[in-house]
Tab-separated table of C-alpha atoms in Angstrom:
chain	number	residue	atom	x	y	z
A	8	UNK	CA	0.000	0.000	0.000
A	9	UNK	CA	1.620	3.357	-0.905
A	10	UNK	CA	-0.063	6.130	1.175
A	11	UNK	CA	0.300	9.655	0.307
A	12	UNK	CA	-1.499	11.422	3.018
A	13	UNK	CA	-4.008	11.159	6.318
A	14	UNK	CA	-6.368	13.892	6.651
A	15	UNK	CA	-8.567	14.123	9.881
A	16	UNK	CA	-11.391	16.401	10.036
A	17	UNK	CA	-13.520	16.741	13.643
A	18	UNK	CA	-15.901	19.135	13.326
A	19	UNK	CA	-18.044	20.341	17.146
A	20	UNK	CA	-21.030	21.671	16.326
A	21	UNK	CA	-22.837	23.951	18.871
A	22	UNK	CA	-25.855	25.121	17.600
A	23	UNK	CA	-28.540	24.076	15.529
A	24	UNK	CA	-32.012	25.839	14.401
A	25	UNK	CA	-31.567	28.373	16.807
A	26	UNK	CA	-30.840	26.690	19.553
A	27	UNK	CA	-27.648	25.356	21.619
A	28	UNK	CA	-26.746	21.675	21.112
A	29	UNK	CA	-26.210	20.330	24.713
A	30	UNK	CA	-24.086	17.819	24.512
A	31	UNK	CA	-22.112	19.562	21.482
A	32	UNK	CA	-22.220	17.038	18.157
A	33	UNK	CA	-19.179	15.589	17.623
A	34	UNK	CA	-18.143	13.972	14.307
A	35	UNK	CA	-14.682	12.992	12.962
A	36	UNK	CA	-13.545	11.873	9.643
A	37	UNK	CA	-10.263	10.303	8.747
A	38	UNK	CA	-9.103	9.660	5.180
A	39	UNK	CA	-6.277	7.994	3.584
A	40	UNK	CA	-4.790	8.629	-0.032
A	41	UNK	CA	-3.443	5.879	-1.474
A	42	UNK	CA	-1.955	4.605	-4.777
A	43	UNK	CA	-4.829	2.725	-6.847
A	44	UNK	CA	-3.045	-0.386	-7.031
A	45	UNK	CA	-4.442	-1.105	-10.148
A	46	UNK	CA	-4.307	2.033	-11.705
A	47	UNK	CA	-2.439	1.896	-15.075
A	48	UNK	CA	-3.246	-2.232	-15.547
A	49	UNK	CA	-6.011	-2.236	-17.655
A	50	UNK	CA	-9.007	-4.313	-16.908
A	51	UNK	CA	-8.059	-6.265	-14.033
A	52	UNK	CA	-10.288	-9.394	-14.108
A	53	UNK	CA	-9.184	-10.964	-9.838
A	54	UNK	CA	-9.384	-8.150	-7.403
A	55	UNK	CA	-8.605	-10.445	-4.576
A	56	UNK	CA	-4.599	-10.529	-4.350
A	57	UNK	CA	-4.303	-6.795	-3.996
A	58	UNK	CA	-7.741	-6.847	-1.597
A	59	UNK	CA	-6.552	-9.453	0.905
A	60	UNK	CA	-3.269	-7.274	1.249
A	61	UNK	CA	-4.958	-4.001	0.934
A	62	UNK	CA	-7.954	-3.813	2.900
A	63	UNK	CA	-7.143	-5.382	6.377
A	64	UNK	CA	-3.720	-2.620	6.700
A	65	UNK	CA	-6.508	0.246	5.444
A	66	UNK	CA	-9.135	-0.891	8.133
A	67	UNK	CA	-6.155	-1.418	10.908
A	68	UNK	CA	-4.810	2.404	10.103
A	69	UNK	CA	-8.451	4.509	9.997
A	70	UNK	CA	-10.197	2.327	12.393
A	71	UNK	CA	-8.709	3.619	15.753
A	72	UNK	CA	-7.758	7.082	14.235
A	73	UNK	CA	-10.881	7.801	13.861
A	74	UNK	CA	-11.774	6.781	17.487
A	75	UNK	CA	-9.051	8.851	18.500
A	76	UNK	CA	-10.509	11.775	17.004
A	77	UNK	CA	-14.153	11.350	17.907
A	78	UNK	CA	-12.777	11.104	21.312
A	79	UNK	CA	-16.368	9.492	22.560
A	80	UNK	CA	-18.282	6.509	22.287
A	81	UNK	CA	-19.318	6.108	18.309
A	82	UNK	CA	-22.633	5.936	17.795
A	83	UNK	CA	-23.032	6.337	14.025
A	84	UNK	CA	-20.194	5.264	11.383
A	85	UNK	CA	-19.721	5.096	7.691
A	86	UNK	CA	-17.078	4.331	5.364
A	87	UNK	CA	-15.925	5.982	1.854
A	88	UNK	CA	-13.990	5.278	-1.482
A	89	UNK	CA	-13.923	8.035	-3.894
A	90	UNK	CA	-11.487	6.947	-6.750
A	91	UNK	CA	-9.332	9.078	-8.716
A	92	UNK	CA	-10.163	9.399	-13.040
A	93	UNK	CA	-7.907	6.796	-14.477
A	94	UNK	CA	-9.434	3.856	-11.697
A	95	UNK	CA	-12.750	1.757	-11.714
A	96	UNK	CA	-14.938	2.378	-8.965
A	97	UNK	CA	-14.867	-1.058	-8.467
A	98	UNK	CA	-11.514	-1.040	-7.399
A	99	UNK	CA	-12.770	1.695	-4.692
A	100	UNK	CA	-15.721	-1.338	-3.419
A	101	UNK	CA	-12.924	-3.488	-3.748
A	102	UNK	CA	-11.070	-2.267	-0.965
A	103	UNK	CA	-14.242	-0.962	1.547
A	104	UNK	CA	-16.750	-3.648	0.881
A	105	UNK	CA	-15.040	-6.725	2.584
A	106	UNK	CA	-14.916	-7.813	6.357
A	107	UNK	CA	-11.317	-7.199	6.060
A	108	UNK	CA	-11.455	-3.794	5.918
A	109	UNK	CA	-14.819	-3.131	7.527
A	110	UNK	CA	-14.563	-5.770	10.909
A	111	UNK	CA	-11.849	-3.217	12.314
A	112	UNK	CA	-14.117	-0.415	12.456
A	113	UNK	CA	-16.990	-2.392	13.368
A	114	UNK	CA	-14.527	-3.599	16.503
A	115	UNK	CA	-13.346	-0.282	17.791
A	116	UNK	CA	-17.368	0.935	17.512
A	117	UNK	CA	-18.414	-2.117	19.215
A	118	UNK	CA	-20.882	-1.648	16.242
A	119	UNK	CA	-22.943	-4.664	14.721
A	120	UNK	CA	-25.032	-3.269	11.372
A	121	UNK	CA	-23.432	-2.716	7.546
A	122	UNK	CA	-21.669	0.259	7.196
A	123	UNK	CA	-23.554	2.389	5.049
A	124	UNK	CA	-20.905	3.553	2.255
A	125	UNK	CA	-20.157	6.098	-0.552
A	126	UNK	CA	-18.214	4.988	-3.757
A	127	UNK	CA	-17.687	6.962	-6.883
A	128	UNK	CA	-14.876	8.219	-9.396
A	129	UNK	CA	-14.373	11.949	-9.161
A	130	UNK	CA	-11.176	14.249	-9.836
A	131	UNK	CA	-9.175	15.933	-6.930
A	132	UNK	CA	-11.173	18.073	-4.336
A	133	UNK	CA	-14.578	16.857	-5.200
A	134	UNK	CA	-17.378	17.052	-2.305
A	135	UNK	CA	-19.074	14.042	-1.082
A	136	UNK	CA	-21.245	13.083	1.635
A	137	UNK	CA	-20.214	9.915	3.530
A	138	UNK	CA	-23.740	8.140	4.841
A	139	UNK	CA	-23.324	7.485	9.007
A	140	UNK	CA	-25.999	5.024	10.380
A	141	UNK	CA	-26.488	3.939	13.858
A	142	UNK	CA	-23.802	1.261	15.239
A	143	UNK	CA	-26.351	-1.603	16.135
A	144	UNK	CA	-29.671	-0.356	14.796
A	145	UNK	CA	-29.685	1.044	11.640
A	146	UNK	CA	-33.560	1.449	12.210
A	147	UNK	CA	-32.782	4.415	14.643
A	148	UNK	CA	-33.686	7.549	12.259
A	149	UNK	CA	-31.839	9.792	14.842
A	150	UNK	CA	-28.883	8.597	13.515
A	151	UNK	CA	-29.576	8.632	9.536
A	152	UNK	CA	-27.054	11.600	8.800
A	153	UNK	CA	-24.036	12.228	6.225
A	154	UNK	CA	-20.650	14.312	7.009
A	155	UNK	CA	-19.630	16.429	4.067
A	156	UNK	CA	-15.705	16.055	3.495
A	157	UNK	CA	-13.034	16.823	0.788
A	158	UNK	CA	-9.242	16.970	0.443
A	159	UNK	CA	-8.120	19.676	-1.914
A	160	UNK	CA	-5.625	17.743	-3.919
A	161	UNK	CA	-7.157	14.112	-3.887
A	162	UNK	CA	-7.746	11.615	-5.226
A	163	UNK	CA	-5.394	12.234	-8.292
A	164	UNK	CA	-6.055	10.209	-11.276
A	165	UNK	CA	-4.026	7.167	-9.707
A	166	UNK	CA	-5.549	7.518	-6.219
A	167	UNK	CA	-7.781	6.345	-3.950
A	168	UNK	CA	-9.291	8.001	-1.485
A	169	UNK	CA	-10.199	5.896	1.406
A	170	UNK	CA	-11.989	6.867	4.840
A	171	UNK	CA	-14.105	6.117	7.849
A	172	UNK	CA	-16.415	8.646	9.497
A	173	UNK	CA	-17.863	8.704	13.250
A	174	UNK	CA	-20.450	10.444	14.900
A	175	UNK	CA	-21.059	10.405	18.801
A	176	UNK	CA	-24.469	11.151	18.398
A	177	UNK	CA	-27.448	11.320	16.173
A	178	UNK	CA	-28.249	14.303	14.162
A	179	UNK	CA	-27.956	17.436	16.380
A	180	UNK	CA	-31.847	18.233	17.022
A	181	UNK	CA	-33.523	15.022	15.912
A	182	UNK	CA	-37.347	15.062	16.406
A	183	UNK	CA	-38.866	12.628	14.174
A	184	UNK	CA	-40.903	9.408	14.990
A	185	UNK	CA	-39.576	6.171	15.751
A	186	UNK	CA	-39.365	4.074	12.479
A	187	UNK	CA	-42.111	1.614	14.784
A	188	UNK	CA	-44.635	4.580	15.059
A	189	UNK	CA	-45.543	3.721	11.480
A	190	UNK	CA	-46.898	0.596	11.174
């Protein structure tokens, strides 16, 4: 794995609608940029090789940097691949949609649902939302909320960005019904 950069972003938010946000909302993102590592090879038919060595070191790095950062409890997480022009955005799925990459974050967040996930091909600095759901009910609408990142100079055309987001809370403000009140 060649890896350019880390950027961590924690954002504390203190108000919302007018009003103060006691506790303050806490979310923290952490992204790596990495070579695509199969950038520049054509149509790459197996995947798996460069996966299996790939995707557990990816999940080992972001997982507990992102705990770090949140410095609380997580109660909502998500996970992102946005892959530079000259990659597949398979090769982004590759490396986020596996249980070696994803069981590391799921560990540190004591978490048990699917991360919810972003994947798409898109040139340096390009916005995008990363989906966070709750850790072990992904029923809880409090928690239904994305975190709005982007690194100025990534991914290049032969990059991958990769990263993991964490909230310590559900959406600052929440009011709706229970998912349950429905039926």
């Amino acid at each position: 794995m060649n890896l350019r950069k880390i950027v961590t972003n924690v954002e504390d938010l203190h108000a919302e609608g007018g009003r103060p946000v006691d506790p303050v909302a806490r979310t923290a993102v952490v992204l790596a940029v990495i070579e695509n590592p199969w950038a520049g090879a054509g149509f790459v038919e197996d995947l798996a090789p460069l996966i299996d060595e790939v995707a557990p070191r990816l999940g080992e790095l972001l997982a507990p940097r992102v705990a770090e950062a949140l410095e609380r409890p997580i109660e909502a997480y998500g996970k992102a691949a946005i892959v530079g022009l000259d990659g597949e955005i398979e090769h982004g799925s590759a490396l986020i949609h596996t249980l070696k990459f994803g069981d590391h974050f799921r560990k540190v967040a004591e978490a048990t649902t699917l991360l919810p996930a972003v994947e798409k091909r898109a040139p340096a600095g390009t916005v995008f939302d990363i989906p966070l759901k709750h850790v072990t009910d992904a029923t809880i609408r409090s928690h239904h909320q994305t975190v709005e990142v982007r690194v100025p100079d990534a991914p290049r055309a032969d990059e991958i960005v990769i990263g993991l987001a964490a909230a310590a809370q559900g959406r600052p403000q929440a009011r709706l019904a229970p998912l349950a009140s429905e039926r």
